[in-house]
Amino acid sequence: MDIILLGPPGAGKGTQAHRLVEHHGMMQLSTGDMLRETRKADTELGRKVADIMDSGGLVSDDIVSAMIDAKLADMGPDVGAIFDGYPRTEHQAAQLDEILAKHGRSLDHVIELEVNEDALVERITGRFTCANCGAGYHDTFKQPKVEGVCDECGSTEFKRRPDDNEETVRHRMSVYRNETAPILPGYEKRGIVKRVDGMGAIDDVTHAIDAILA
Ligand SMILES: Nc1ncnc2c1ncn2[C@@H]1O[C@H](COP(=O)(O)OP(=O)(O)O)[C@@H](O)[C@H]1O
């Protein structure tokens, strides 16, 4: 089963994708995570990607689609893919259709996490993750149970994303509205869009997604 998790920055796509990986043995394909790896390299591409990400703009469609194509080539046909942060433009959506067809796969659901944009800025600017296992936390909403220690793996190292500041977040929201939201009508015509209230508790959102996948 292949699905897209869709929603603005901070909607909780990454959090829910991690849970789907744990509960359903699916594979998370996050172009944001892939690009964060790419930017670490001291190469021309790494520096270009870092500049674009820090401004909140979009990396080129061909670069991200090639990354997705390469990941799917390595995946067994029975492992479900969770597309997280991809596709983000109408061109990427068309590219994904071609890539899926090439690998003999198809989309089952596009799950849209519906959220209130004003709340997102607070969510995003307060978030941080475990540097070791990637577990997500928040200054106000979800501190580790023991201060400074990851609940999941015990690590004491945490990190914040450089693009999680208010100015960049607001730009990423407008990019979502202008570039990404327009891909929804195409999927709606195919009857595969499912909407989930992304403002509820993390567990409630997970239950709603589980019900769609069941
Ligand atoms: N599919 C994509 N197409 C173009 N750029 C992307 C794509 N995925 C991620 N990026 C780049 O990486 C940044 C971070 O993406 P992501 O981790 O998905 O964060 P968020 O959903 O919180 O904005 C984006 O702002 C953009 O610059």
Coordinates of N, CA and C and ligand atoms in Angstrom, one line a residue:
M1 N 0.8 -1.2 0.0 CA 0.0 0.0 0.0 C 0.9 1.2 0.0
D2 N 0.7 2.1 -0.9 CA 1.4 3.4 -1.0 C 0.5 4.6 -0.7
I3 N 1.0 5.5 0.1 CA 0.2 6.6 0.5 C 1.0 7.9 0.5
I4 N 0.3 9.0 0.3 CA 0.9 10.3 0.5 C 0.4 10.9 1.7
L5 N 1.3 11.5 2.6 CA 0.8 12.3 3.7 C 1.0 13.8 3.3
L6 N -0.1 14.5 3.3 CA -0.1 15.8 2.7 C -0.6 16.8 3.8
G7 N 0.0 18.0 3.9 CA -0.4 19.0 4.8 C 0.8 20.0 5.0
P8 N 0.4 21.2 5.4 CA 1.4 22.2 5.5 C 2.6 21.9 6.5
P9 N 3.7 22.7 6.5 CA 4.8 22.4 7.4 C 4.2 22.4 8.8
G10 N 4.7 21.4 9.6 CA 4.2 21.4 11.0 C 2.9 20.6 11.2
A11 N 2.3 20.1 10.1 CA 1.0 19.4 10.3 C 1.2 18.1 11.0
G12 N 2.4 17.6 11.1 CA 2.6 16.3 11.8 C 2.9 15.2 10.9
K13 N 3.2 15.4 9.7 CA 3.5 14.4 8.7 C 4.6 13.4 9.2
G14 N 5.7 14.0 9.6 CA 6.8 13.2 10.0 C 6.5 12.4 11.2
T15 N 5.8 13.0 12.2 CA 5.5 12.2 13.4 C 4.6 11.0 13.1
Q16 N 3.6 11.3 12.2 CA 2.7 10.2 11.9 C 3.4 9.1 11.0
A17 N 4.3 9.6 10.1 CA 5.0 8.7 9.3 C 5.9 7.7 10.1
H18 N 6.5 8.3 11.2 CA 7.3 7.4 12.1 C 6.5 6.3 12.7
R19 N 5.2 6.7 13.1 CA 4.3 5.7 13.7 C 3.9 4.6 12.7
L20 N 3.6 5.1 11.4 CA 3.2 4.1 10.4 C 4.4 3.1 10.1
V21 N 5.6 3.6 10.2 CA 6.7 2.7 10.0 C 6.7 1.6 11.1
E22 N 6.5 2.1 12.4 CA 6.6 1.2 13.5 C 5.4 0.2 13.5
H23 N 4.2 0.7 13.2 CA 3.0 -0.1 13.4 C 2.7 -1.0 12.2
H24 N 3.1 -0.5 11.0 CA 2.6 -1.2 9.8 C 3.8 -1.7 8.9
G25 N 5.0 -1.5 9.4 CA 6.2 -1.9 8.6 C 6.3 -1.2 7.3
M26 N 5.8 0.0 7.2 CA 5.9 0.7 5.9 C 7.3 1.4 5.9
M27 N 7.6 2.0 4.8 CA 8.9 2.8 4.7 C 8.5 4.3 4.5
Q28 N 9.2 5.1 5.3 CA 9.0 6.6 5.1 C 9.9 7.1 4.1
L29 N 9.4 7.8 3.1 CA 10.2 8.5 2.1 C 10.0 10.0 2.2
S30 N 10.9 10.6 3.0 CA 10.8 12.0 3.3 C 11.8 12.8 2.5
T31 N 11.4 13.6 1.5 CA 12.3 14.3 0.7 C 13.1 15.3 1.6
G32 N 12.4 15.9 2.6 CA 13.0 16.8 3.6 C 14.2 16.1 4.2
D33 N 14.0 14.9 4.7 CA 15.1 14.2 5.4 C 16.2 13.9 4.4
M34 N 15.9 13.5 3.2 CA 16.9 13.2 2.2 C 17.7 14.4 1.9
L35 N 17.0 15.6 1.8 CA 17.7 16.8 1.4 C 18.6 17.3 2.6
R36 N 18.1 17.0 3.8 CA 19.0 17.3 5.0 C 20.3 16.5 5.0
E37 N 20.2 15.3 4.5 CA 21.5 14.5 4.3 C 22.3 15.2 3.2
T38 N 21.6 15.5 2.1 CA 22.4 16.1 0.9 C 23.1 17.4 1.3
R39 N 22.5 18.2 2.1 CA 23.1 19.5 2.5 C 24.3 19.4 3.4
K40 N 24.4 18.2 4.0 CA 25.6 18.0 4.9 C 26.9 17.9 4.1
A41 N 26.8 17.5 2.8 CA 28.0 17.3 2.0 C 28.5 18.6 1.6
D42 N 29.9 18.7 1.6 CA 30.5 19.9 1.2 C 30.7 19.9 -0.3
T43 N 29.6 20.0 -1.0 CA 29.7 19.9 -2.5 C 28.8 21.1 -3.0
E44 N 28.9 21.3 -4.3 CA 28.1 22.4 -4.9 C 26.6 22.1 -4.6
L45 N 26.2 20.9 -4.9 CA 24.8 20.6 -4.7 C 24.4 20.7 -3.2
G46 N 25.3 20.3 -2.3 CA 25.0 20.4 -0.9 C 24.7 21.9 -0.5
R47 N 25.6 22.8 -1.0 CA 25.5 24.2 -0.6 C 24.3 24.8 -1.3
K48 N 23.9 24.4 -2.5 CA 22.8 24.9 -3.2 C 21.5 24.5 -2.4
V49 N 21.4 23.3 -2.1 CA 20.3 22.7 -1.3 C 20.1 23.5 0.0
A50 N 21.2 23.7 0.7 CA 21.2 24.4 2.0 C 20.6 25.8 1.9
D51 N 21.1 26.5 0.8 CA 20.6 27.9 0.6 C 19.1 27.9 0.4
I52 N 18.6 27.0 -0.4 CA 17.2 26.9 -0.8 C 16.4 26.6 0.5
M53 N 16.8 25.5 1.2 CA 16.1 25.1 2.4 C 16.0 26.2 3.4
D54 N 17.1 26.9 3.6 CA 17.1 28.0 4.7 C 16.3 29.1 4.3
S55 N 16.0 29.3 3.0 CA 15.1 30.4 2.6 C 13.6 30.0 2.7
G56 N 13.4 28.6 2.7 CA 12.0 28.1 2.7 C 11.5 27.9 1.3
G57 N 12.3 28.0 0.3 CA 11.9 27.8 -1.1 C 11.9 26.3 -1.4
L58 N 11.6 26.0 -2.6 CA 11.6 24.5 -3.0 C 12.8 24.2 -3.9
V59 N 13.4 23.0 -3.6 CA 14.4 22.4 -4.4 C 13.8 22.0 -5.7
S60 N 14.7 21.8 -6.7 CA 14.1 21.5 -8.1 C 13.4 20.2 -8.1
D61 N 12.3 20.2 -8.9 CA 11.5 19.0 -9.0 C 12.3 17.8 -9.5
D62 N 13.2 18.0 -10.4 CA 14.0 16.8 -10.9 C 14.9 16.2 -9.9
I63 N 15.4 17.1 -9.0 CA 16.3 16.5 -8.0 C 15.5 15.7 -7.0
V64 N 14.4 16.2 -6.5 CA 13.6 15.4 -5.5 C 13.0 14.2 -6.1
S65 N 12.5 14.3 -7.4 CA 11.9 13.1 -8.0 C 12.9 12.0 -8.3
A66 N 14.2 12.4 -8.6 CA 15.2 11.4 -8.8 C 15.5 10.7 -7.5
M67 N 15.5 11.4 -6.4 CA 15.7 10.8 -5.1 C 14.6 9.8 -4.8
I68 N 13.4 10.1 -5.1 CA 12.3 9.2 -4.8 C 12.4 8.0 -5.7
D69 N 12.7 8.2 -6.9 CA 12.9 7.1 -7.9 C 14.0 6.1 -7.4
A70 N 15.1 6.6 -6.9 CA 16.2 5.8 -6.5 C 15.8 5.0 -5.2
K71 N 15.0 5.6 -4.3 CA 14.6 4.9 -3.1 C 13.6 3.8 -3.5
L72 N 12.7 4.0 -4.4 CA 11.7 3.0 -4.7 C 12.4 1.8 -5.5
A73 N 13.5 2.1 -6.2 CA 14.2 1.1 -6.9 C 14.8 0.1 -5.9
D74 N 15.1 0.5 -4.7 CA 15.7 -0.3 -3.7 C 14.7 -1.0 -2.8
M75 N 13.4 -0.7 -3.0 CA 12.3 -1.2 -2.1 C 11.6 -2.4 -2.7
G76 N 11.4 -3.4 -1.8 CA 10.6 -4.6 -2.2 C 9.2 -4.1 -2.6
P77 N 8.5 -4.8 -3.5 CA 7.2 -4.5 -3.9 C 6.1 -4.6 -2.8
D78 N 6.4 -5.4 -1.8 CA 5.4 -5.6 -0.7 C 5.5 -4.6 0.4
V79 N 6.6 -3.8 0.4 CA 6.8 -2.8 1.5 C 6.0 -1.5 1.0
G80 N 5.1 -1.1 1.8 CA 4.3 0.1 1.5 C 5.2 1.4 1.7
A81 N 5.0 2.4 0.8 CA 5.7 3.6 0.8 C 4.8 4.7 1.4
I82 N 5.4 5.5 2.3 CA 4.7 6.7 2.8 C 5.5 7.9 2.2
F83 N 4.9 8.6 1.3 CA 5.5 9.8 0.8 C 5.2 11.0 1.7
D84 N 6.3 11.6 2.3 CA 6.2 12.6 3.3 C 6.9 13.8 2.8
G85 N 6.2 14.9 2.5 CA 6.8 16.1 2.0 C 7.0 16.0 0.5
Y86 N 6.4 15.1 -0.2 CA 6.6 14.9 -1.6 C 5.3 14.2 -2.1
P87 N 4.7 14.5 -3.2 CA 5.0 15.6 -4.1 C 4.6 17.0 -3.5
R88 N 5.3 18.0 -3.9 CA 5.0 19.3 -3.4 C 4.6 20.3 -4.5
T89 N 4.6 19.9 -5.8 CA 4.2 20.7 -6.9 C 3.4 19.9 -7.8
E90 N 2.7 20.5 -8.8 CA 1.9 19.7 -9.7 C 2.8 18.9 -10.6
H91 N 4.0 19.5 -10.9 CA 5.0 18.7 -11.8 C 5.5 17.5 -11.0
Q92 N 5.8 17.7 -9.7 CA 6.2 16.5 -8.9 C 5.1 15.4 -8.9
A93 N 3.9 15.9 -8.8 CA 2.8 14.9 -8.7 C 2.7 14.1 -10.0
A94 N 2.9 14.8 -11.2 CA 3.0 14.0 -12.4 C 4.2 13.1 -12.5
Q95 N 5.3 13.6 -12.0 CA 6.5 12.8 -12.0 C 6.3 11.5 -11.1
L96 N 5.6 11.7 -10.0 CA 5.4 10.6 -9.1 C 4.6 9.5 -9.8
D97 N 3.5 9.9 -10.5 CA 2.7 8.9 -11.3 C 3.6 8.1 -12.2
E98 N 4.5 8.8 -12.9 CA 5.4 8.0 -13.8 C 6.3 7.1 -13.1
I99 N 6.8 7.6 -12.0 CA 7.8 6.8 -11.2 C 7.1 5.5 -10.7
L100 N 5.9 5.7 -10.1 CA 5.1 4.6 -9.5 C 4.8 3.6 -10.6
A101 N 4.4 4.1 -11.8 CA 4.0 3.1 -12.9 C 5.3 2.3 -13.3
K102 N 6.4 3.0 -13.4 CA 7.7 2.4 -13.7 C 8.0 1.2 -12.8
H103 N 7.7 1.4 -11.5 CA 8.0 0.4 -10.5 C 6.9 -0.5 -10.2
G104 N 5.8 -0.4 -11.0 CA 4.7 -1.3 -10.9 C 3.9 -1.1 -9.6
R105 N 3.8 0.2 -9.2 CA 3.1 0.5 -7.9 C 2.0 1.5 -8.2
S106 N 1.1 1.7 -7.3 CA 0.1 2.8 -7.4 C -0.3 3.3 -6.1
L107 N -0.9 4.5 -6.1 CA -1.3 5.2 -4.9 C -2.6 4.7 -4.4
D108 N -2.7 4.4 -3.1 CA -3.9 4.0 -2.5 C -4.7 5.1 -1.8
H109 N -4.0 5.9 -1.1 CA -4.6 7.0 -0.4 C -3.7 8.3 -0.4
V110 N -4.4 9.4 -0.4 CA -3.7 10.7 -0.2 C -4.3 11.2 1.1
I111 N -3.6 11.2 2.2 CA -4.2 11.6 3.5 C -3.8 13.0 3.8
E112 N -4.8 13.9 3.8 CA -4.5 15.3 4.1 C -4.7 15.6 5.6
L113 N -3.7 16.1 6.2 CA -3.8 16.5 7.7 C -4.3 17.9 7.7
E114 N -5.5 18.1 8.2 CA -6.0 19.5 8.2 C -5.7 20.2 9.5
V115 N -5.1 21.4 9.3 CA -4.6 22.1 10.5 C -4.9 23.6 10.4
N116 N -4.9 24.2 11.5 CA -5.1 25.7 11.6 C -3.7 26.3 11.5
E117 N -3.5 27.1 10.4 CA -2.2 27.7 10.2 C -1.6 28.5 11.3
D118 N -2.5 29.2 12.0 CA -1.9 30.1 13.1 C -1.2 29.2 14.2
A119 N -1.8 28.0 14.4 CA -1.2 27.2 15.5 C 0.1 26.6 15.0
L120 N 0.3 26.5 13.7 CA 1.4 25.8 13.2 C 2.7 26.6 13.5
V121 N 2.7 27.9 13.4 CA 3.9 28.6 13.7 C 4.4 28.3 15.1
E122 N 3.5 28.3 16.1 CA 3.9 27.9 17.4 C 4.4 26.5 17.5
R123 N 3.7 25.6 16.8 CA 4.2 24.2 16.8 C 5.6 24.1 16.3
I124 N 5.8 24.7 15.1 CA 7.1 24.5 14.5 C 8.3 25.2 15.2
T125 N 8.0 26.5 15.7 CA 9.2 27.2 16.2 C 9.6 26.6 17.6
G126 N 8.7 25.7 18.2 CA 9.0 25.1 19.5 C 9.5 23.7 19.3
R127 N 9.6 23.2 18.1 CA 9.9 21.7 18.0 C 11.4 21.4 18.0
F128 N 11.7 20.3 18.5 CA 13.1 19.8 18.4 C 13.1 18.3 18.4
T129 N 14.2 17.6 18.0 CA 14.2 16.2 17.9 C 15.4 15.6 18.5
C130 N 15.4 14.3 18.9 CA 16.5 13.6 19.4 C 17.5 13.5 18.3
A131 N 18.8 13.9 18.6 CA 19.8 13.8 17.5 C 20.2 12.4 17.2
N132 N 19.9 11.5 18.1 CA 20.2 10.1 17.8 C 19.1 9.3 17.1
C133 N 17.9 9.3 17.6 CA 16.8 8.5 17.0 C 15.8 9.3 16.3
G134 N 15.8 10.6 16.3 CA 14.8 11.4 15.6 C 13.5 11.6 16.3
A135 N 13.3 11.0 17.5 CA 12.0 11.2 18.2 C 11.7 12.7 18.3
G136 N 10.4 13.1 18.1 CA 10.1 14.5 18.1 C 9.6 15.0 19.5
Y137 N 10.0 16.3 19.8 CA 9.6 16.9 21.1 C 9.2 18.3 20.8
H138 N 8.6 19.0 21.9 CA 8.2 20.4 21.7 C 8.4 21.1 23.1
D139 N 8.8 22.4 23.0 CA 9.1 23.2 24.2 C 7.8 23.2 25.1
T140 N 6.7 23.4 24.5 CA 5.4 23.6 25.2 C 4.6 22.3 25.3
F141 N 4.5 21.6 24.2 CA 3.5 20.5 24.2 C 4.1 19.1 24.5
K142 N 5.4 18.9 24.4 CA 5.9 17.5 24.6 C 7.4 17.5 25.0
Q143 N 7.6 17.8 26.2 CA 9.0 17.8 26.7 C 9.3 16.3 27.0
P144 N 10.6 15.9 27.0 CA 10.9 14.5 27.4 C 10.5 14.3 28.8
K145 N 10.2 13.1 29.2 CA 9.7 12.8 30.5 C 10.7 13.1 31.6
V146 N 12.0 12.8 31.3 CA 13.1 13.3 32.1 C 13.8 14.4 31.4
E147 N 13.9 15.5 32.0 CA 14.5 16.7 31.3 C 15.8 16.3 30.7
G148 N 16.0 16.6 29.4 CA 17.3 16.5 28.7 C 17.6 15.1 28.3
V149 N 16.6 14.1 28.5 CA 16.9 12.7 28.1 C 15.8 12.2 27.2
C150 N 16.2 11.7 26.0 CA 15.2 11.2 25.1 C 14.4 10.0 25.7
D151 N 13.1 10.1 25.6 CA 12.2 9.0 26.1 C 12.5 7.7 25.4
E152 N 12.8 7.8 24.1 CA 12.9 6.6 23.3 C 14.2 5.9 23.4
C153 N 15.3 6.6 23.4 CA 16.6 6.0 23.3 C 17.6 6.4 24.4
G154 N 17.2 7.4 25.2 CA 18.1 7.7 26.3 C 19.2 8.7 26.0
S155 N 19.3 9.1 24.7 CA 20.3 10.1 24.3 C 20.1 11.4 25.0
T156 N 21.1 12.2 25.1 CA 21.0 13.5 25.7 C 21.3 14.6 24.7
E157 N 21.4 14.2 23.5 CA 21.6 15.2 22.4 C 20.4 15.5 21.6
F158 N 20.0 16.8 21.5 CA 18.8 17.1 20.7 C 19.2 18.2 19.7
K159 N 18.4 18.3 18.7 CA 18.7 19.3 17.7 C 17.4 20.0 17.2
R160 N 17.6 21.2 16.6 CA 16.6 22.0 16.0 C 16.9 22.3 14.6
R161 N 15.9 22.4 13.7 CA 16.2 22.7 12.3 C 16.4 24.2 12.1
P162 N 17.4 24.5 11.2 CA 17.7 25.9 11.0 C 16.6 26.6 10.3
D163 N 15.7 25.9 9.6 CA 14.6 26.6 8.9 C 13.3 26.7 9.7
D164 N 13.4 26.3 11.0 CA 12.2 26.4 11.9 C 12.1 27.8 12.6
N165 N 12.5 28.8 12.0 CA 12.3 30.2 12.6 C 11.1 30.8 11.9
E166 N 10.5 31.8 12.6 CA 9.2 32.3 12.2 C 9.1 32.8 10.8
E167 N 10.2 33.5 10.4 CA 10.1 34.1 9.0 C 10.1 33.0 7.9
T168 N 11.0 32.1 8.1 CA 11.1 31.0 7.1 C 9.8 30.1 7.1
V169 N 9.3 29.9 8.4 CA 8.1 29.1 8.5 C 6.9 29.8 7.7
R170 N 6.8 31.1 7.9 CA 5.7 31.8 7.2 C 5.9 31.7 5.6
H171 N 7.1 31.8 5.2 CA 7.3 31.6 3.8 C 7.0 30.2 3.3
R172 N 7.4 29.2 4.1 CA 7.1 27.8 3.7 C 5.6 27.6 3.7
M173 N 4.8 28.3 4.6 CA 3.3 28.1 4.5 C 2.8 28.7 3.2
S174 N 3.3 29.8 2.8 CA 2.8 30.4 1.6 C 3.2 29.6 0.4
V175 N 4.4 29.0 0.4 CA 4.8 28.0 -0.7 C 3.8 26.9 -0.7
Y176 N 3.4 26.4 0.5 CA 2.5 25.3 0.5 C 1.1 25.6 -0.1
R177 N 0.6 26.8 0.3 CA -0.7 27.3 -0.3 C -0.6 27.4 -1.8
N178 N 0.5 28.0 -2.3 CA 0.5 28.4 -3.7 C 1.0 27.2 -4.6
E179 N 1.9 26.4 -4.1 CA 2.5 25.3 -5.0 C 1.9 24.0 -4.7
T180 N 1.7 23.7 -3.4 CA 1.4 22.3 -3.0 C -0.1 22.0 -3.0
A181 N -0.9 22.9 -2.3 CA -2.3 22.7 -2.2 C -3.0 22.4 -3.6
P182 N -2.5 23.1 -4.7 CA -3.1 22.8 -6.0 C -3.0 21.4 -6.5
I183 N -2.2 20.5 -5.8 CA -2.2 19.1 -6.3 C -3.4 18.3 -5.8
L184 N -4.1 18.9 -4.8 CA -5.2 18.1 -4.2 C -6.4 17.8 -5.2
P185 N -6.8 18.8 -6.0 CA -8.0 18.5 -6.8 C -7.8 17.4 -7.8
G186 N -6.6 17.2 -8.3 CA -6.3 16.1 -9.2 C -6.5 14.7 -8.5
Y187 N -6.0 14.7 -7.2 CA -6.2 13.4 -6.5 C -7.7 13.2 -6.1
E188 N -8.4 14.4 -5.8 CA -9.8 14.3 -5.5 C -10.6 13.7 -6.6
K189 N -10.2 14.0 -7.8 CA -10.9 13.5 -9.0 C -10.8 12.0 -9.0
R190 N -9.7 11.5 -8.5 CA -9.5 10.0 -8.5 C -10.1 9.4 -7.3
G191 N -10.7 10.2 -6.4 CA -11.4 9.6 -5.3 C -10.5 9.0 -4.2
I192 N -9.2 9.5 -4.1 CA -8.3 8.8 -3.1 C -8.0 9.8 -2.0
V193 N -8.6 10.9 -1.9 CA -8.2 11.9 -0.8 C -9.0 11.6 0.5
K194 N -8.3 11.4 1.6 CA -9.0 11.2 2.9 C -8.5 12.4 3.8
R195 N -9.5 13.0 4.5 CA -9.1 14.1 5.4 C -9.1 13.7 6.8
V196 N -8.1 14.2 7.5 CA -7.9 13.8 9.0 C -7.7 15.1 9.7
D197 N -8.3 15.3 10.9 CA -8.1 16.5 11.7 C -6.7 16.4 12.3
G198 N -5.8 17.2 11.9 CA -4.5 17.2 12.4 C -4.2 18.0 13.6
M199 N -5.3 18.6 14.2 CA -5.2 19.5 15.4 C -5.4 18.7 16.7
G200 N -5.8 17.4 16.5 CA -6.1 16.6 17.7 C -4.8 16.1 18.3
A201 N -4.9 15.3 19.4 CA -3.8 14.7 20.1 C -3.1 13.8 19.1
I202 N -1.8 13.6 19.2 CA -1.0 12.8 18.3 C -1.6 11.4 18.1
D203 N -2.0 10.8 19.3 CA -2.6 9.5 19.2 C -3.9 9.4 18.5
D204 N -4.7 10.5 18.6 CA -6.0 10.5 17.9 C -5.8 10.6 16.4
V205 N -4.8 11.4 16.0 CA -4.5 11.5 14.6 C -4.0 10.1 14.1
T206 N -3.2 9.4 14.9 CA -2.7 8.1 14.5 C -3.9 7.1 14.3
H207 N -4.9 7.2 15.2 CA -6.0 6.3 15.2 C -6.8 6.6 13.9
A208 N -7.0 7.8 13.6 CA -7.8 8.2 12.4 C -7.1 7.7 11.1
I209 N -5.7 7.7 11.1 CA -5.0 7.2 9.9 C -5.1 5.7 9.9
D210 N -5.0 5.1 11.0 CA -5.0 3.6 11.1 C -6.4 3.1 10.5
A211 N -7.4 3.9 10.9 CA -8.8 3.5 10.4 C -8.9 3.6 8.9
I212 N -8.2 4.5 8.3 CA -8.2 4.6 6.8 C -7.4 3.4 6.2
L213 N -6.3 3.1 6.8 CA -5.5 2.0 6.3 C -6.0 0.6 6.5
A214 N -7.0 0.5 7.5 CA -7.4 -0.9 7.9 C -8.2 -1.5 6.7
Ligands
LIG1 N1 9.4 17.6 -2.5 C1 10.2 18.7 -2.3 N2 10.4 19.5 -3.3 C2 11.1 20.6 -3.2 N3 11.7 21.0 -2.0 C3 11.6 20.1 -1.0 C4 10.8 18.9 -1.1 N4 10.8 18.3 0.1 C5 11.6 19.1 1.0 N5 12.0 20.2 0.3 C6 12.9 21.3 0.9 O1 13.2 20.9 2.2 C7 12.6 21.8 3.2 C8 12.1 21.1 4.4 O2 11.1 20.1 4.1 P1 10.4 19.2 5.1 O3 11.3 18.5 6.0 O4 9.4 18.4 4.4 O5 9.6 20.2 6.1 P2 8.3 20.9 6.3 O6 7.2 19.9 5.8 O7 8.3 21.0 7.8 O8 8.3 22.2 5.6 C9 11.5 22.5 2.4 O9 11.2 23.8 2.9 C10 12.1 22.6 1.0 O10 13.1 23.6 0.9

